PDB file of C-alpha atoms and ligand atoms in Angstrom:
ATOM      1  CA  MET A   1      31.090  -0.081 -66.016  1.00  0.00           C
ATOM      2  CA  LYS A   2      31.127  -3.418 -67.987  1.00  0.00           C
ATOM      3  CA  LEU A   3      28.039  -5.327 -68.646  1.00  0.00           C
ATOM      4  CA  TYR A   4      28.483  -8.921 -69.790  1.00  0.00           C
ATOM      5  CA  MET A   5      25.263 -10.084 -71.745  1.00  0.00           C
ATOM      6  CA  THR A   6      23.895 -12.037 -74.538  1.00  0.00           C
ATOM      7  CA  PRO A   7      21.565 -10.057 -76.743  1.00  0.00           C
ATOM      8  CA  GLY A   8      17.915 -11.479 -76.471  1.00  0.00           C
ATOM      9  CA  SER A   9      18.498 -13.087 -72.986  1.00  0.00           C
ATOM     10  CA  CYS A  10      17.354 -11.653 -69.793  1.00  0.00           C
ATOM     11  CA  SER A  11      20.549  -9.693 -69.521  1.00  0.00           C
ATOM     12  CA  THR A  12      19.127  -7.402 -72.020  1.00  0.00           C
ATOM     13  CA  GLY A  13      16.963  -6.094 -69.427  1.00  0.00           C
ATOM     14  CA  ILE A  14      19.904  -4.733 -67.439  1.00  0.00           C
ATOM     15  CA  HIS A  15      21.125  -3.220 -70.928  1.00  0.00           C
ATOM     16  CA  ILE A  16      17.892  -1.271 -71.004  1.00  0.00           C
ATOM     17  CA  LEU A  17      18.103  -0.104 -67.458  1.00  0.00           C
ATOM     18  CA  LEU A  18      21.596   1.089 -68.137  1.00  0.00           C
ATOM     19  CA  GLU A  19      20.410   2.842 -71.125  1.00  0.00           C
ATOM     20  CA  GLU A  20      17.550   4.195 -69.233  1.00  0.00           C
ATOM     21  CA  LEU A  21      19.706   5.692 -66.607  1.00  0.00           C
ATOM     22  CA  ASP A  22      21.932   7.227 -69.211  1.00  0.00           C
ATOM     23  CA  LEU A  23      25.036   5.515 -67.674  1.00  0.00           C
ATOM     24  CA  ALA A  24      28.292   4.998 -69.433  1.00  0.00           C
ATOM     25  CA  PHE A  25      29.072   1.347 -69.950  1.00  0.00           C
ATOM     26  CA  GLU A  26      30.567  -1.038 -72.252  1.00  0.00           C
ATOM     27  CA  ALA A  27      28.572  -4.024 -73.270  1.00  0.00           C
ATOM     28  CA  TYR A  28      30.621  -7.368 -73.645  1.00  0.00           C
ATOM     29  CA  ILE A  29      28.814  -9.964 -75.567  1.00  0.00           C
ATOM     30  CA  VAL A  30      28.842 -13.415 -73.888  1.00  0.00           C
ATOM     31  CA  ASN A  31      27.998 -15.930 -76.666  1.00  0.00           C
ATOM     32  CA  LEU A  32      26.140 -18.704 -74.680  1.00  0.00           C
ATOM     33  CA  PRO A  33      25.561 -21.178 -77.643  1.00  0.00           C
ATOM     34  CA  THR A  34      29.343 -21.254 -78.253  1.00  0.00           C
ATOM     35  CA  GLY A  35      29.989 -21.581 -74.581  1.00  0.00           C
ATOM     36  CA  ASP A  36      31.748 -18.216 -73.778  1.00  0.00           C
ATOM     37  CA  HIS A  37      30.294 -18.357 -70.299  1.00  0.00           C
ATOM     38  CA  THR A  38      32.141 -21.444 -69.313  1.00  0.00           C
ATOM     39  CA  ARG A  39      35.550 -20.035 -70.436  1.00  0.00           C
ATOM     40  CA  PRO A  40      38.196 -19.559 -67.723  1.00  0.00           C
ATOM     41  CA  ASP A  41      38.501 -15.794 -68.464  1.00  0.00           C
ATOM     42  CA  TYR A  42      34.671 -15.333 -67.864  1.00  0.00           C
ATOM     43  CA  LEU A  43      34.411 -17.885 -64.881  1.00  0.00           C
ATOM     44  CA  ALA A  44      37.239 -15.538 -63.348  1.00  0.00           C
ATOM     45  CA  ILE A  45      34.912 -12.756 -63.451  1.00  0.00           C
ATOM     46  CA  ASN A  46      31.469 -14.717 -62.740  1.00  0.00           C
ATOM     47  CA  PRO A  47      32.204 -18.217 -61.292  1.00  0.00           C
ATOM     48  CA  LYS A  48      28.523 -18.868 -61.597  1.00  0.00           C
ATOM     49  CA  SER A  49      28.852 -18.693 -65.396  1.00  0.00           C
ATOM     50  CA  SER A  50      25.672 -16.812 -65.667  1.00  0.00           C
ATOM     51  CA  ILE A  51      24.655 -13.641 -67.398  1.00  0.00           C
ATOM     52  CA  PRO A  52      24.127 -10.759 -66.531  1.00  0.00           C
ATOM     53  CA  THR A  53      27.359  -9.727 -64.928  1.00  0.00           C
ATOM     54  CA  LEU A  54      28.023  -6.137 -64.217  1.00  0.00           C
ATOM     55  CA  VAL A  55      31.441  -5.030 -63.296  1.00  0.00           C
ATOM     56  CA  ARG A  56      31.219  -1.675 -61.511  1.00  0.00           C
ATOM     57  CA  ASP A  57      33.349   1.361 -61.729  1.00  0.00           C
ATOM     58  CA  ASP A  58      35.210   0.319 -58.457  1.00  0.00           C
ATOM     59  CA  GLY A  59      35.931  -3.202 -60.091  1.00  0.00           C
ATOM     60  CA  SER A  60      33.509  -4.868 -58.048  1.00  0.00           C
ATOM     61  CA  VAL A  61      31.374  -7.527 -59.584  1.00  0.00           C
ATOM     62  CA  LEU A  62      27.647  -7.875 -59.306  1.00  0.00           C
ATOM     63  CA  THR A  63      25.578 -10.691 -60.463  1.00  0.00           C
ATOM     64  CA  GLU A  64      21.944 -11.911 -60.645  1.00  0.00           C
ATOM     65  CA  PHE A  65      19.437  -9.897 -62.528  1.00  0.00           C
ATOM     66  CA  GLN A  66      17.426  -8.630 -59.377  1.00  0.00           C
ATOM     67  CA  ALA A  67      20.465  -7.628 -57.374  1.00  0.00           C
ATOM     68  CA  ILE A  68      21.854  -5.701 -60.248  1.00  0.00           C
ATOM     69  CA  ALA A  69      18.548  -3.991 -61.075  1.00  0.00           C
ATOM     70  CA  TYR A  70      17.893  -3.051 -57.469  1.00  0.00           C
ATOM     71  CA  TRP A  71      21.347  -1.663 -57.000  1.00  0.00           C
ATOM     72  CA  LEU A  72      20.976   0.328 -60.315  1.00  0.00           C
ATOM     73  CA  ALA A  73      17.753   1.727 -58.885  1.00  0.00           C
ATOM     74  CA  ARG A  74      18.851   2.408 -55.516  1.00  0.00           C
ATOM     75  CA  SER A  75      21.966   4.100 -56.788  1.00  0.00           C
ATOM     76  CA  HIS A  76      19.933   6.566 -59.024  1.00  0.00           C
ATOM     77  CA  PRO A  77      16.955   7.494 -57.040  1.00  0.00           C
ATOM     78  CA  ARG A  78      16.230  10.607 -59.153  1.00  0.00           C
ATOM     79  CA  ALA A  79      15.185   8.144 -61.931  1.00  0.00           C
ATOM     80  CA  ARG A  80      12.382   6.982 -59.552  1.00  0.00           C
ATOM     81  CA  LEU A  81      12.561   3.313 -60.675  1.00  0.00           C
ATOM     82  CA  LEU A  82      11.580   2.220 -57.311  1.00  0.00           C
ATOM     83  CA  PRO A  83       8.571   3.678 -55.405  1.00  0.00           C
ATOM     84  CA  GLY A  84      10.631   3.855 -52.123  1.00  0.00           C
ATOM     85  CA  ASP A  85       8.196   2.524 -49.692  1.00  0.00           C
ATOM     86  CA  ALA A  86       8.488  -1.030 -48.282  1.00  0.00           C
ATOM     87  CA  ASP A  87       5.389  -2.313 -50.013  1.00  0.00           C
ATOM     88  CA  GLY A  88       5.908  -0.692 -53.198  1.00  0.00           C
ATOM     89  CA  ASP A  89       9.475  -1.943 -53.463  1.00  0.00           C
ATOM     90  CA  ALA A  90       8.544  -5.395 -52.601  1.00  0.00           C
ATOM     91  CA  ARG A  91       5.896  -5.246 -55.254  1.00  0.00           C
ATOM     92  CA  VAL A  92       8.523  -4.395 -57.818  1.00  0.00           C
ATOM     93  CA  ILE A  93      10.765  -7.021 -56.425  1.00  0.00           C
ATOM     94  CA  GLU A  94       7.973  -9.539 -56.483  1.00  0.00           C
ATOM     95  CA  ALA A  95       7.197  -8.653 -60.164  1.00  0.00           C
ATOM     96  CA  MET A  96      10.863  -8.789 -61.188  1.00  0.00           C
ATOM     97  CA  ASP A  97      11.420 -12.186 -59.595  1.00  0.00           C
ATOM     98  CA  TYR A  98       8.478 -13.677 -61.145  1.00  0.00           C
ATOM     99  CA  VAL A  99       9.523 -12.583 -64.700  1.00  0.00           C
ATOM    100  CA  VAL A 100      12.984 -13.278 -64.330  1.00  0.00           C
ATOM    101  CA  GLY A 101      12.823 -16.475 -62.249  1.00  0.00           C
ATOM    102  CA  THR A 102       9.807 -18.096 -63.410  1.00  0.00           C
ATOM    103  CA  LEU A 103       8.388 -16.675 -66.916  1.00  0.00           C
ATOM    104  CA  HIS A 104      11.917 -16.315 -68.402  1.00  0.00           C
ATOM    105  CA  GLY A 105      12.837 -19.836 -67.440  1.00  0.00           C
ATOM    106  CA  GLN A 106       9.682 -21.172 -69.275  1.00  0.00           C
TER     107      GLN A 106
HETATM  108  N1  GSH B 201      19.722 -16.291 -61.576  1.00  0.00           N
HETATM  109  C1  GSH B 201      20.411 -15.548 -62.728  1.00  0.00           C
HETATM  110  C2  GSH B 201      19.681 -16.336 -63.843  1.00  0.00           C
HETATM  111  C3  GSH B 201      19.969 -15.629 -65.273  1.00  0.00           C
HETATM  112  C4  GSH B 201      19.991 -16.411 -66.391  1.00  0.00           C
HETATM  113  O1  GSH B 201      19.130 -17.363 -66.186  1.00  0.00           O
HETATM  114  N2  GSH B 201      20.902 -16.415 -67.316  1.00  0.00           N
HETATM  115  C5  GSH B 201      20.878 -17.336 -68.235  1.00  0.00           C
HETATM  116  C6  GSH B 201      20.862 -16.737 -69.669  1.00  0.00           C
HETATM  117  S1  GSH B 201      19.262 -15.976 -69.887  1.00  0.00           S
HETATM  118  C7  GSH B 201      22.258 -17.897 -68.102  1.00  0.00           C
HETATM  119  O2  GSH B 201      23.430 -17.335 -67.736  1.00  0.00           O
HETATM  120  N3  GSH B 201      22.623 -18.963 -68.627  1.00  0.00           N
HETATM  121  C8  GSH B 201      23.978 -19.759 -68.512  1.00  0.00           C
HETATM  122  C9  GSH B 201      23.759 -21.402 -68.628  1.00  0.00           C
HETATM  123  O3  GSH B 201      22.764 -21.702 -68.992  1.00  0.00           O
HETATM  124  O4  GSH B 201      24.677 -21.885 -68.262  1.00  0.00           O
HETATM  125  C10 GSH B 201      20.117 -14.137 -62.710  1.00  0.00           C
HETATM  126  O5  GSH B 201      18.789 -13.643 -62.114  1.00  0.00           O
HETATM  127  O6  GSH B 201      20.759 -13.338 -63.045  1.00  0.00           O
END
């Protein structure tokens, strides 16, 4: 897989998840201050011009931190990154959304 990320940004969380799951991936550095995310080659991959972006082994592109994290967790159940019951999973998503969507932005 290919992870498009900026070190020190929220995308580092996806990098940590990929490492935690011991998955093979290549990290592509997107330099936000110099505007890498607004360049046509990156917009062709993620028209929202945000990071993180994960290009999966089948070539499909997944964006949005929570969606990527959820997909990684569900795709690798033996790692037990999600509790697996509706309430537990909702609590994980609740915490993740607060950290990525609120705390991170501040
Ligand atoms: N909704 C996105 C937000 C992620 C986000 O805020 N990424 C920032 C870097 S930490 C970004 O892509 N910034 C690009 C920009 O500001 O144009 C997600 O959950 O993945």
